[in-house]
Short mmCIF file of C-alpha atoms and ligand atoms in Angstrom, two decimals:
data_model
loop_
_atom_site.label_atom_id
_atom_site.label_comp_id
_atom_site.label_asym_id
_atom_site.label_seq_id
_atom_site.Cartn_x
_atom_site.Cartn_y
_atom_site.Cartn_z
CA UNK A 1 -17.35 39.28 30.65
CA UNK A 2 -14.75 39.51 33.59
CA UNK A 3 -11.51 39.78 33.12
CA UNK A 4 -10.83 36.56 35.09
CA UNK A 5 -13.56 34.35 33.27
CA UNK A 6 -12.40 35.01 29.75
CA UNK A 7 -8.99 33.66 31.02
CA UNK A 8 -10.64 30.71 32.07
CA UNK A 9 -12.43 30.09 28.92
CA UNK A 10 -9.82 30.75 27.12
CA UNK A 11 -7.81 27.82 28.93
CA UNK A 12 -10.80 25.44 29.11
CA UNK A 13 -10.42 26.22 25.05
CA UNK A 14 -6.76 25.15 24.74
CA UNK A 15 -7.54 22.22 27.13
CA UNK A 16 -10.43 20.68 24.80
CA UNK A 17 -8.48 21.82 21.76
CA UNK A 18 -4.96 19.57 23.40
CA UNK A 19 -7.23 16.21 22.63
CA UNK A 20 -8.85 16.94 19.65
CA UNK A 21 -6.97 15.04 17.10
CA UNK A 22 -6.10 16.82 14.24
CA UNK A 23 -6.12 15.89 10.41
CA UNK A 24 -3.60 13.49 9.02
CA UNK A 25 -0.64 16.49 8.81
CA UNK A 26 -2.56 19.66 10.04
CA UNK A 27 -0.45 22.13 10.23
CA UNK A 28 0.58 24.04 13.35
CA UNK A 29 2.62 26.58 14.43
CA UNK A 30 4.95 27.48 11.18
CA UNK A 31 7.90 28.78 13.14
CA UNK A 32 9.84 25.88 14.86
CA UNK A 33 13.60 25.26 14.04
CA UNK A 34 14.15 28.59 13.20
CA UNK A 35 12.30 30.34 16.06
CA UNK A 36 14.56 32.77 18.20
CA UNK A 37 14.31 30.89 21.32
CA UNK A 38 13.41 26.97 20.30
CA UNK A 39 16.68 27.15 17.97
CA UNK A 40 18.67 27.85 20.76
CA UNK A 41 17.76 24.82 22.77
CA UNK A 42 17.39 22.76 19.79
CA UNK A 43 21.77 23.91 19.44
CA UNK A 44 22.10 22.98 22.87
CA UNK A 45 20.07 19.77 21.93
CA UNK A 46 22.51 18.81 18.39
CA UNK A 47 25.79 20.10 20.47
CA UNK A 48 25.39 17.48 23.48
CA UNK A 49 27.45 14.71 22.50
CA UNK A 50 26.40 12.05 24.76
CA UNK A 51 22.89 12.27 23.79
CA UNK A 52 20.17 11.37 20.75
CA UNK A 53 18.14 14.41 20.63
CA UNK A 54 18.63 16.97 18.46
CA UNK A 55 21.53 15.19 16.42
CA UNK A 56 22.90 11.39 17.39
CA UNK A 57 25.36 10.99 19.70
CA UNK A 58 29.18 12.27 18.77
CA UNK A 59 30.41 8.16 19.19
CA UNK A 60 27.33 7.00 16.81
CA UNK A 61 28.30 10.42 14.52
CA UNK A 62 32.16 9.33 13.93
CA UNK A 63 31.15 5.37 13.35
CA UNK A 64 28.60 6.70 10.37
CA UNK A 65 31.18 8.95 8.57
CA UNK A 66 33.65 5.89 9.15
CA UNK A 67 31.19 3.77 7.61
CA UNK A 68 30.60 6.01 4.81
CA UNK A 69 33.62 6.66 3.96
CA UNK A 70 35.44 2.84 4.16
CA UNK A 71 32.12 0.63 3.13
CA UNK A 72 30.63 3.33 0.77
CA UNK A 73 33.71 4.60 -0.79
CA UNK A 74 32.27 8.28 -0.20
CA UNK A 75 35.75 9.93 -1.32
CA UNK A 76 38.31 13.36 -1.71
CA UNK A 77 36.96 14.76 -4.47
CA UNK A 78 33.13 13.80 -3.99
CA UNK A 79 30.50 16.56 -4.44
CA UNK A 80 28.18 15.48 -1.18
CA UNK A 81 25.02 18.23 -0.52
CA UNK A 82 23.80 17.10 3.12
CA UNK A 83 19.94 18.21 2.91
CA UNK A 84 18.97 19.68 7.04
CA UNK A 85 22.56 19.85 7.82
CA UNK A 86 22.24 21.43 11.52
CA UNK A 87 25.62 22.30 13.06
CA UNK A 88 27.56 20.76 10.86
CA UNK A 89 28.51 17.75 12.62
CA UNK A 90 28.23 14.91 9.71
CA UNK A 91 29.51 18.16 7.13
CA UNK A 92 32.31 19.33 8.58
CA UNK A 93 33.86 16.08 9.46
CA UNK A 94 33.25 14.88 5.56
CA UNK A 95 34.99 18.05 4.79
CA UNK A 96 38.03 17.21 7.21
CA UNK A 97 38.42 14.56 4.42
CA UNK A 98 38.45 16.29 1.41
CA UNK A 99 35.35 15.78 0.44
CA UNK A 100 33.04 18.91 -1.30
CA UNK A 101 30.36 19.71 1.13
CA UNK A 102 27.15 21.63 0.51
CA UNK A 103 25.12 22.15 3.94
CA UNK A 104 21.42 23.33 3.81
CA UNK A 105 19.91 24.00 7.17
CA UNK A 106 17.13 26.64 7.33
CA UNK A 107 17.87 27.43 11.38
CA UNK A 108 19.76 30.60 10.91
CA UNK A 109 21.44 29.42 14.52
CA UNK A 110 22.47 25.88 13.21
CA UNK A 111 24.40 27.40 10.12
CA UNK A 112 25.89 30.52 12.05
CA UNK A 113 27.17 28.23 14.63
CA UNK A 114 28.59 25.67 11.50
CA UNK A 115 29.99 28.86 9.48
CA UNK A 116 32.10 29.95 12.61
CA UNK A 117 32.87 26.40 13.17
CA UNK A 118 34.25 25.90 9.64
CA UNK A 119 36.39 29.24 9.67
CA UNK A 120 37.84 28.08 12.64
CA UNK A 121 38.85 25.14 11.62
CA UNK A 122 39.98 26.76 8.47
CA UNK A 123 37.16 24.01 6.51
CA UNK A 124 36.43 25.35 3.56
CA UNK A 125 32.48 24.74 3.35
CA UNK A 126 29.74 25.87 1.75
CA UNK A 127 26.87 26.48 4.13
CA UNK A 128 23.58 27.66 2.78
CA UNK A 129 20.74 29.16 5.22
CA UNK A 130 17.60 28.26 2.88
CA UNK A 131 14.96 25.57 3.27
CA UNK A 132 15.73 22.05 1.31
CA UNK A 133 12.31 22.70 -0.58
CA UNK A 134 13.79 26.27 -2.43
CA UNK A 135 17.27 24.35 -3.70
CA UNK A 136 17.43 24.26 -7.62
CA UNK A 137 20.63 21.94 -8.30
CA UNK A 138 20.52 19.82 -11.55
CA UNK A 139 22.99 16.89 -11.94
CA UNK A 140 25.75 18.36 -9.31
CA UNK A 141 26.16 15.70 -6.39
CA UNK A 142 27.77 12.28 -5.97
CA UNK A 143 25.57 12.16 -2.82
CA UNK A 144 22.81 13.86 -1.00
CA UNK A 145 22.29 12.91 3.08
CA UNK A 146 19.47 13.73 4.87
CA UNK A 147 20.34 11.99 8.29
CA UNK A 148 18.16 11.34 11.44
CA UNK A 149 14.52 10.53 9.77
CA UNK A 150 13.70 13.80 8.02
CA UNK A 151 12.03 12.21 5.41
CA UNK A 152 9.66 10.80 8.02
CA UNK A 153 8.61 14.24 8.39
CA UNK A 154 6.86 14.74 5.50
CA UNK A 155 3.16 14.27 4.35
CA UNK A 156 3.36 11.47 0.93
CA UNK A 157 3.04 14.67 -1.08
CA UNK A 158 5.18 16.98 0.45
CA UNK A 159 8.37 13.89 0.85
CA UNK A 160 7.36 13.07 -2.95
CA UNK A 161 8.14 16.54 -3.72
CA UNK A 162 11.20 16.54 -1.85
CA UNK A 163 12.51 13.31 -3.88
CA UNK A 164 12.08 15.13 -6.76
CA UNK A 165 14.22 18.38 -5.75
CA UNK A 166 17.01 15.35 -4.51
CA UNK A 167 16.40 13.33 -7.55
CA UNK A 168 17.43 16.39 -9.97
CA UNK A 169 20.22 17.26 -7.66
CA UNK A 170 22.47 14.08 -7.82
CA UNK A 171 24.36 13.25 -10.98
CA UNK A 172 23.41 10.12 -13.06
CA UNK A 173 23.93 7.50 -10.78
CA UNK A 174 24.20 9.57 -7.62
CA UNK A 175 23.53 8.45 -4.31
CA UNK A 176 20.79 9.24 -2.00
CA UNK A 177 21.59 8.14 1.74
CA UNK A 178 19.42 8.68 4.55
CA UNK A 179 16.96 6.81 7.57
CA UNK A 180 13.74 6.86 8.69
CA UNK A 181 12.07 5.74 11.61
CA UNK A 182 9.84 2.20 11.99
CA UNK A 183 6.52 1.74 14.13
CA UNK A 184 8.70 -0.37 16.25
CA UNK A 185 10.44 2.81 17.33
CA UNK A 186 7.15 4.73 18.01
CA UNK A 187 5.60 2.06 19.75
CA UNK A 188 8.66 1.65 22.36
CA UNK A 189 8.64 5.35 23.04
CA UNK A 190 4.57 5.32 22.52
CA UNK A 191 2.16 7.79 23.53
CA UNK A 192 2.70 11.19 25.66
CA UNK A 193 0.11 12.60 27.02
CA UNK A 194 0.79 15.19 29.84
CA UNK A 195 1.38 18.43 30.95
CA UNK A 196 3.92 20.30 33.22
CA UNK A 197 4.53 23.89 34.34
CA UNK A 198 8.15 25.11 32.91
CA UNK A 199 9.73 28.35 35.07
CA UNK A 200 11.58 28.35 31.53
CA UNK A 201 13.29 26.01 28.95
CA UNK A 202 12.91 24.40 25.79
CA UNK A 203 10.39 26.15 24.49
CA UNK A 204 9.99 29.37 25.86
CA UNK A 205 12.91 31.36 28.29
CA UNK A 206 10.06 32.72 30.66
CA UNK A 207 7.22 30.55 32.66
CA UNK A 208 4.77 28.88 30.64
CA UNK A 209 2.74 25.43 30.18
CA UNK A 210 2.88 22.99 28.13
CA UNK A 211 0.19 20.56 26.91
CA UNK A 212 1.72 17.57 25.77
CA UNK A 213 -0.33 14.83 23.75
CA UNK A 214 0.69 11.86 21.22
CA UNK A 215 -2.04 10.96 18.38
CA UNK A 216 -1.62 7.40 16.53
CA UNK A 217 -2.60 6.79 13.03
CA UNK A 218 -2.41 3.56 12.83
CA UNK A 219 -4.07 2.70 9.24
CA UNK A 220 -1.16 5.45 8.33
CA UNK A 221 1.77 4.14 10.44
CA UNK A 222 1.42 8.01 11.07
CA UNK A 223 2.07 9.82 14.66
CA UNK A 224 1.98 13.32 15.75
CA UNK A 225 3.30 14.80 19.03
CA UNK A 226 1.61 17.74 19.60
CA UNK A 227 2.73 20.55 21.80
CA UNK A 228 0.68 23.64 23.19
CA UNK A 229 2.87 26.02 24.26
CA UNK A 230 0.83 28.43 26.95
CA UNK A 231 2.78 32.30 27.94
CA UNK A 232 2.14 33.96 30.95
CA UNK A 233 0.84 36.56 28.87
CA UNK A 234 -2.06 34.23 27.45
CA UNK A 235 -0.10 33.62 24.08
CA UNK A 236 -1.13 29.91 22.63
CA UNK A 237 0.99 28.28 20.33
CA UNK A 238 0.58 24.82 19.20
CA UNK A 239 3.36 22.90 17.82
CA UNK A 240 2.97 19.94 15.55
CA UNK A 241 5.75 17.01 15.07
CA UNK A 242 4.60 14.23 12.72
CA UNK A 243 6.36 11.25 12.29
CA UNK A 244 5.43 8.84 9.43
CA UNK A 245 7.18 5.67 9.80
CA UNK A 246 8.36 2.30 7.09
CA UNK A 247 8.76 -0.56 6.53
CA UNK A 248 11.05 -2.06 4.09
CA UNK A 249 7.94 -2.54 1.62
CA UNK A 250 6.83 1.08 2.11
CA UNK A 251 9.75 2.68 1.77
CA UNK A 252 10.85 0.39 -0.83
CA UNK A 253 7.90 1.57 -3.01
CA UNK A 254 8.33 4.77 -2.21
CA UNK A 255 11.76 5.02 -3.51
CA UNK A 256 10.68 2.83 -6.76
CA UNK A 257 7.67 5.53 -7.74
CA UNK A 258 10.77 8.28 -7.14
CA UNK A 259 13.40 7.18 -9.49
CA UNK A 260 15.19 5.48 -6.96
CA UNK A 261 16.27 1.89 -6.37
CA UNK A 262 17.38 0.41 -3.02
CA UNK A 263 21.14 -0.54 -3.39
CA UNK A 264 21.57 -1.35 0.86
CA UNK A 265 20.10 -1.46 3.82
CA UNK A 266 21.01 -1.54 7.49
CA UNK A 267 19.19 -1.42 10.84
CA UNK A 268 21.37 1.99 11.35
CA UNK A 269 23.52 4.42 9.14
CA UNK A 270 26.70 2.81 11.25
CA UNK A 271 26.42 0.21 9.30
CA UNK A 272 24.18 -2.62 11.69
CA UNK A 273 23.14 -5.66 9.87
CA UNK A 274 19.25 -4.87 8.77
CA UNK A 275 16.98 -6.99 11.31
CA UNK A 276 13.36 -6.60 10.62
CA UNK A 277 11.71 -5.09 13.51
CA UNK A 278 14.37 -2.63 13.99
CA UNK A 279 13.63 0.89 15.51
CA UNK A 280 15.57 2.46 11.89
CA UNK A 281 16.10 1.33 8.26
CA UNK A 282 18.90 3.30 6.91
CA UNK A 283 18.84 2.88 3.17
CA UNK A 284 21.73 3.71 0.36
CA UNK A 285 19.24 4.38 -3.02
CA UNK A 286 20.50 4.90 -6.24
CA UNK A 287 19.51 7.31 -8.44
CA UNK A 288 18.26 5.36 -11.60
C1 LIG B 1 16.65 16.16 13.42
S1 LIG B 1 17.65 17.49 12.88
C2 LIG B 1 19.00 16.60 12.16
C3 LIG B 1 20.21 17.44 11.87
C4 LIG B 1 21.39 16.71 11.25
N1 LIG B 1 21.00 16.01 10.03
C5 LIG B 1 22.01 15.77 12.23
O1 LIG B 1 21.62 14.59 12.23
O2 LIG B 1 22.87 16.22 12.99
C6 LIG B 1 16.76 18.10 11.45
C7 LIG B 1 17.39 19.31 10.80
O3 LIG B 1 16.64 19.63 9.64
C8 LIG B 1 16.50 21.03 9.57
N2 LIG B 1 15.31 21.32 8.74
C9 LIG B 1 14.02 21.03 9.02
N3 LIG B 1 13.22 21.40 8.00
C10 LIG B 1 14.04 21.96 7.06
C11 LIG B 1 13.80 22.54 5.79
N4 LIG B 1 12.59 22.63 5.25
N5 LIG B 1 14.88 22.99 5.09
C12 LIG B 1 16.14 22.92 5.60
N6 LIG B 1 16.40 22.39 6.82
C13 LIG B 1 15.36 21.90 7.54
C14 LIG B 1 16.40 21.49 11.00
O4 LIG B 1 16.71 22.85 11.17
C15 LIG B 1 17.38 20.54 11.69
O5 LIG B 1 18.67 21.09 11.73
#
Protein backbone atom coordinates (compact mmCIF):
# COMPACT_ATOMS: atom_id res chain seq x y z
CA UNK A 1 0.00 0.00 0.00
CA UNK A 2 1.19 3.67 -0.75
CA UNK A 3 2.71 5.57 1.47
CA UNK A 4 -0.02 8.26 1.23
CA UNK A 5 -3.09 5.79 1.57
CA UNK A 6 -1.98 4.12 4.76
CA UNK A 7 -1.90 7.73 6.18
CA UNK A 8 -5.27 8.11 5.18
CA UNK A 9 -6.51 4.99 6.67
CA UNK A 10 -4.85 5.45 9.42
CA UNK A 11 -6.79 8.89 10.01
CA UNK A 12 -10.15 7.59 8.73
CA UNK A 13 -9.22 4.99 11.84
CA UNK A 14 -8.77 7.67 14.52
CA UNK A 15 -11.80 9.52 13.03
CA UNK A 16 -14.32 6.42 13.48
CA UNK A 17 -12.47 5.48 16.65
CA UNK A 18 -13.18 9.67 18.09
CA UNK A 19 -17.15 8.54 18.21
CA UNK A 20 -17.07 5.25 19.32
CA UNK A 21 -18.04 5.46 22.88
CA UNK A 22 -16.02 3.70 25.10
CA UNK A 23 -16.83 1.46 28.24
CA UNK A 24 -18.04 3.02 31.43
CA UNK A 25 -14.12 4.10 32.55
CA UNK A 26 -11.97 2.64 29.64
CA UNK A 27 -8.87 3.52 30.09
CA UNK A 28 -6.76 5.73 27.83
CA UNK A 29 -3.64 7.13 27.55
CA UNK A 30 -1.85 6.39 31.16
CA UNK A 31 0.47 9.37 31.09
CA UNK A 32 -1.46 12.68 31.71
CA UNK A 33 -0.55 14.97 34.73
CA UNK A 34 2.75 13.85 34.81
CA UNK A 35 3.59 13.91 31.07
CA UNK A 36 6.68 16.18 30.15
CA UNK A 37 4.80 18.58 28.13
CA UNK A 38 0.86 18.42 29.41
CA UNK A 39 2.34 19.15 33.08
CA UNK A 40 3.72 22.16 31.95
CA UNK A 41 0.55 23.69 30.69
CA UNK A 42 -1.45 22.09 33.28
CA UNK A 43 1.32 24.61 35.85
CA UNK A 44 0.55 27.34 33.68
CA UNK A 45 -3.18 26.23 34.04
CA UNK A 46 -3.06 25.91 38.43
CA UNK A 47 -0.62 29.21 38.46
CA UNK A 48 -3.23 31.64 36.63
CA UNK A 49 -4.96 33.25 39.34
CA UNK A 50 -7.85 34.75 37.70
CA UNK A 51 -9.01 31.59 36.29
CA UNK A 52 -10.86 27.96 37.22
CA UNK A 53 -8.85 25.58 35.30
CA UNK A 54 -6.27 23.78 36.56
CA UNK A 55 -6.75 24.99 40.31
CA UNK A 56 -9.72 27.69 41.39
CA UNK A 57 -9.16 31.03 41.20
CA UNK A 58 -6.48 32.74 43.84
CA UNK A 59 -9.78 35.06 45.34
CA UNK A 60 -12.02 31.68 45.62
CA UNK A 61 -8.46 29.89 47.03
CA UNK A 62 -7.95 32.53 50.06
CA UNK A 63 -11.98 32.58 50.95
CA UNK A 64 -11.71 28.47 51.34
CA UNK A 65 -8.60 28.46 53.66
CA UNK A 66 -10.46 31.45 55.49
CA UNK A 67 -13.35 29.34 55.76
CA UNK A 68 -11.47 26.45 56.94
CA UNK A 69 -9.69 27.83 59.21
CA UNK A 70 -12.50 30.35 61.15
CA UNK A 71 -15.81 27.98 60.55
CA UNK A 72 -13.87 24.62 60.73
CA UNK A 73 -11.48 25.40 63.41
CA UNK A 74 -8.66 23.71 61.13
CA UNK A 75 -5.77 24.95 63.62
CA UNK A 76 -1.60 25.51 64.53
CA UNK A 77 -0.80 22.36 65.45
CA UNK A 78 -3.19 20.26 63.06
CA UNK A 79 -1.68 17.32 61.11
CA UNK A 80 -3.63 18.13 57.54
CA UNK A 81 -2.34 15.54 54.43
CA UNK A 82 -3.91 17.38 51.25
CA UNK A 83 -4.40 14.21 48.82
CA UNK A 84 -3.48 15.80 44.71
CA UNK A 85 -1.93 18.77 46.21
CA UNK A 86 -0.66 20.50 42.79
CA UNK A 87 1.45 23.63 43.40
CA UNK A 88 0.82 24.00 46.63
CA UNK A 89 -1.60 26.69 46.66
CA UNK A 90 -4.29 25.42 49.45
CA UNK A 91 -0.75 23.70 51.32
CA UNK A 92 1.39 26.27 51.57
CA UNK A 93 -1.00 28.87 52.68
CA UNK A 94 -2.29 26.25 55.60
CA UNK A 95 1.32 26.06 56.38
CA UNK A 96 1.71 30.01 56.58
CA UNK A 97 -0.54 29.23 59.62
CA UNK A 98 1.10 26.79 61.47
CA UNK A 99 -0.56 24.13 60.49
CA UNK A 100 1.44 20.47 59.61
CA UNK A 101 1.09 19.94 55.97
CA UNK A 102 1.61 16.73 54.02
CA UNK A 103 1.24 17.38 50.07
CA UNK A 104 0.88 14.36 47.65
CA UNK A 105 0.86 15.30 44.03
CA UNK A 106 2.20 12.68 41.56
CA UNK A 107 3.15 15.62 38.71
CA UNK A 108 6.82 15.72 39.35
CA UNK A 109 6.34 19.59 37.92
CA UNK A 110 3.50 20.48 40.47
CA UNK A 111 5.70 19.39 43.56
CA UNK A 112 9.13 20.79 42.16
CA UNK A 113 7.48 24.03 41.57
CA UNK A 114 5.73 23.73 45.47
CA UNK A 115 9.24 22.48 46.98
CA UNK A 116 11.03 25.68 45.57
CA UNK A 117 8.05 27.61 46.54
CA UNK A 118 8.18 26.43 50.18
CA UNK A 119 12.10 26.98 50.55
CA UNK A 120 11.55 30.27 49.46
CA UNK A 121 9.26 31.17 51.61
CA UNK A 122 11.24 29.44 54.25
CA UNK A 123 7.63 26.97 54.79
CA UNK A 124 8.61 24.16 56.23
CA UNK A 125 6.51 21.43 54.21
CA UNK A 126 6.51 18.14 53.49
CA UNK A 127 5.91 17.49 49.82
CA UNK A 128 5.73 13.96 48.57
CA UNK A 129 5.96 13.12 44.63
CA UNK A 130 3.94 9.65 44.78
CA UNK A 131 0.42 8.83 43.63
CA UNK A 132 -2.48 9.11 46.51
CA UNK A 133 -3.20 5.29 45.74
CA UNK A 134 0.69 4.09 47.08
CA UNK A 135 0.31 6.26 50.61
CA UNK A 136 0.34 3.85 53.72
CA UNK A 137 -0.53 6.33 56.74
CA UNK A 138 -2.48 4.75 59.71
CA UNK A 139 -4.20 7.07 62.25
CA UNK A 140 -1.81 10.30 61.51
CA UNK A 141 -4.13 13.25 60.24
CA UNK A 142 -6.66 15.64 61.78
CA UNK A 143 -7.68 16.18 58.11
CA UNK A 144 -7.22 14.94 54.64
CA UNK A 145 -8.35 17.50 51.48
CA UNK A 146 -8.73 16.45 48.23
CA UNK A 147 -10.04 19.79 46.62
CA UNK A 148 -11.54 20.50 43.10
CA UNK A 149 -13.68 17.09 42.42
CA UNK A 150 -10.96 14.43 42.39
CA UNK A 151 -13.05 12.01 43.80
CA UNK A 152 -15.31 12.46 40.78
CA UNK A 153 -12.56 10.97 38.97
CA UNK A 154 -12.74 7.72 39.98
CA UNK A 155 -14.61 4.51 38.78
CA UNK A 156 -17.06 3.23 42.24
CA UNK A 157 -14.21 0.77 42.73
CA UNK A 158 -11.27 2.61 42.23
CA UNK A 159 -12.87 5.99 44.64
CA UNK A 160 -13.96 3.05 47.14
CA UNK A 161 -10.45 2.10 47.27
CA UNK A 162 -9.29 5.46 47.67
CA UNK A 163 -11.71 5.99 50.85
CA UNK A 164 -10.16 3.29 52.30
CA UNK A 165 -6.35 4.51 51.94
CA UNK A 166 -8.07 8.15 53.46
CA UNK A 167 -10.12 6.33 55.94
CA UNK A 168 -6.87 4.60 57.58
CA UNK A 169 -5.01 7.81 57.25
CA UNK A 170 -7.05 10.20 59.55
CA UNK A 171 -7.03 9.71 63.30
CA UNK A 172 -10.25 8.59 65.14
CA UNK A 173 -12.49 11.20 64.41
CA UNK A 174 -10.53 12.84 61.63
CA UNK A 175 -11.86 14.85 59.01
CA UNK A 176 -12.24 14.20 55.42
CA UNK A 177 -13.00 17.52 53.35
CA UNK A 178 -13.39 17.66 49.78
CA UNK A 179 -16.11 18.44 46.53
CA UNK A 180 -17.35 16.90 43.74
CA UNK A 181 -19.08 17.95 40.83
CA UNK A 182 -23.21 17.65 40.15
CA UNK A 183 -24.97 16.84 36.67
CA UNK A 184 -26.08 20.36 36.93
CA UNK A 185 -22.49 21.37 36.29
CA UNK A 186 -22.02 18.95 33.31
CA UNK A 187 -25.11 19.76 31.78
CA UNK A 188 -24.33 23.73 31.73
CA UNK A 189 -20.94 23.09 30.22
CA UNK A 190 -22.55 19.90 28.20
CA UNK A 191 -21.24 18.16 25.35
CA UNK A 192 -17.93 18.94 23.15
CA UNK A 193 -17.67 17.60 20.20
CA UNK A 194 -15.06 19.16 17.79
CA UNK A 195 -11.86 19.36 16.43
CA UNK A 196 -9.17 22.09 15.72
CA UNK A 197 -5.65 22.21 14.29
CA UNK A 198 -3.09 23.47 17.21
CA UNK A 199 0.48 25.05 15.64
CA UNK A 200 1.25 24.05 19.43
CA UNK A 201 -0.19 24.24 23.03
CA UNK A 202 -1.78 22.38 25.63
CA UNK A 203 -1.13 19.26 24.64
CA UNK A 204 1.65 18.95 22.52
CA UNK A 205 4.59 22.00 21.89
CA UNK A 206 4.69 21.15 18.03
CA UNK A 207 1.56 21.08 15.40
CA UNK A 208 -0.91 18.53 15.92
CA UNK A 209 -4.88 17.80 15.97
CA UNK A 210 -7.04 17.27 18.26
CA UNK A 211 -10.31 15.28 18.23
CA UNK A 212 -12.45 16.48 20.80
CA UNK A 213 -15.74 14.51 21.84
CA UNK A 214 -18.04 14.45 25.15
CA UNK A 215 -19.89 10.93 25.92
CA UNK A 216 -22.98 11.05 28.51
CA UNK A 217 -23.87 8.26 30.75
CA UNK A 218 -26.77 9.20 31.87
CA UNK A 219 -28.15 5.95 33.84
CA UNK A 220 -24.47 6.61 35.53
CA UNK A 221 -24.56 10.41 36.02
CA UNK A 222 -21.15 9.46 34.31
CA UNK A 223 -19.27 11.73 31.49
CA UNK A 224 -16.11 11.37 29.68
CA UNK A 225 -14.28 14.00 27.58
CA UNK A 226 -12.24 12.34 25.37
CA UNK A 227 -9.24 13.75 23.62
CA UNK A 228 -7.23 12.32 20.53
CA UNK A 229 -4.20 13.87 20.39
CA UNK A 230 -2.82 13.49 16.50
CA UNK A 231 1.50 14.39 15.88
CA UNK A 232 2.73 15.41 12.78
CA UNK A 233 4.64 12.40 12.89
CA UNK A 234 1.39 10.11 12.86
CA UNK A 235 1.64 9.47 16.75
CA UNK A 236 -2.16 8.88 18.22
CA UNK A 237 -2.79 9.34 21.65
CA UNK A 238 -6.13 9.31 23.19
CA UNK A 239 -6.78 10.92 26.40
CA UNK A 240 -9.63 10.02 28.67
CA UNK A 241 -11.22 12.51 31.46
CA UNK A 242 -14.20 10.97 33.29
CA UNK A 243 -16.25 12.79 35.47
CA UNK A 244 -18.79 10.98 37.72
CA UNK A 245 -21.03 13.35 39.32
CA UNK A 246 -23.63 13.39 42.97
CA UNK A 247 -26.09 14.13 44.39
CA UNK A 248 -26.54 14.58 48.00
CA UNK A 249 -28.16 10.94 48.15
CA UNK A 250 -25.27 9.43 46.16
CA UNK A 251 -22.65 10.80 47.73
CA UNK A 252 -24.30 10.53 50.97
CA UNK A 253 -24.33 6.70 50.55
CA UNK A 254 -21.23 6.61 49.35
CA UNK A 255 -19.64 8.09 52.32
CA UNK A 256 -22.03 5.86 54.72
CA UNK A 257 -20.71 2.32 52.96
CA UNK A 258 -16.98 4.10 53.62
CA UNK A 259 -16.92 4.73 57.25
CA UNK A 260 -17.82 8.13 56.85
CA UNK A 261 -20.71 10.30 58.00
CA UNK A 262 -21.69 13.69 56.50
CA UNK A 263 -21.09 16.36 59.27
CA UNK A 264 -21.73 19.67 56.51
CA UNK A 265 -22.45 20.59 53.42
CA UNK A 266 -22.22 23.64 51.20
CA UNK A 267 -22.87 24.51 47.54
CA UNK A 268 -18.88 25.39 47.55
CA UNK A 269 -15.77 24.76 49.87
CA UNK A 270 -16.04 28.84 50.58
CA UNK A 271 -18.51 28.12 52.58
CA UNK A 272 -22.03 28.92 50.18
CA UNK A 273 -25.21 27.88 51.75
CA UNK A 274 -25.99 24.20 50.07
CA UNK A 275 -28.86 24.87 47.35
CA UNK A 276 -29.91 21.77 45.62
CA UNK A 277 -29.21 22.05 42.04
CA UNK A 278 -25.91 23.52 42.61
CA UNK A 279 -22.98 22.98 40.09
CA UNK A 280 -20.73 21.53 43.57
CA UNK A 281 -21.51 19.87 46.93
CA UNK A 282 -18.58 20.39 49.11
CA UNK A 283 -18.93 18.03 52.02
CA UNK A 284 -17.00 17.99 55.65
CA UNK A 285 -17.31 13.85 56.56
CA UNK A 286 -16.29 12.49 59.62
CA UNK A 287 -14.43 9.67 60.06
CA UNK A 288 -16.67 7.30 62.23
C1 LIG B 1 -7.72 19.34 39.42
S1 LIG B 1 -6.10 19.31 40.07
C2 LIG B 1 -6.38 20.04 41.66
C3 LIG B 1 -5.13 20.46 42.37
C4 LIG B 1 -5.33 21.09 43.74
N1 LIG B 1 -6.11 20.23 44.62
C5 LIG B 1 -5.96 22.44 43.62
O1 LIG B 1 -7.20 22.51 43.69
O2 LIG B 1 -5.23 23.40 43.43
C6 LIG B 1 -5.87 17.57 40.47
C7 LIG B 1 -4.49 17.24 41.01
O3 LIG B 1 -4.48 15.86 41.37
C8 LIG B 1 -3.24 15.32 40.97
N2 LIG B 1 -3.43 13.86 40.81
C9 LIG B 1 -4.21 13.22 39.91
N3 LIG B 1 -4.16 11.89 40.11
C10 LIG B 1 -3.31 11.69 41.16
C11 LIG B 1 -2.86 10.53 41.84
N4 LIG B 1 -3.24 9.30 41.49
N5 LIG B 1 -2.01 10.70 42.88
C12 LIG B 1 -1.59 11.94 43.26
N6 LIG B 1 -1.99 13.06 42.63
C13 LIG B 1 -2.85 12.94 41.60
C14 LIG B 1 -2.88 16.04 39.70
O4 LIG B 1 -1.51 15.98 39.40
C15 LIG B 1 -3.38 17.45 40.01
O5 LIG B 1 -2.37 18.23 40.60
Amino acid sequence: MEKSEKMFQKLFECLADSVRKPQRFELGEALFWDDPHISKSMLEAHLNPNVDGASRRTETIEKTLEHFINSLSIKQGDKVLDLGCGPGLYSSRLCAHGISVTGIDISRRSINYAQKKAREQGLNMDYICKSFFDIDYDGVFDCVLQIYGELCTFSDETRNRLLGIIHRALKDDGRFIFDVSTRALRMREGVKNKWYFSDGGFWRPNRHVVLEQGFDYPEFDTWLDQYIVINEDGEVKTYRLWFHDYSLLTISQVLNNNGFEIEYIWSALEGTEYKKGSDWIAVVARKV
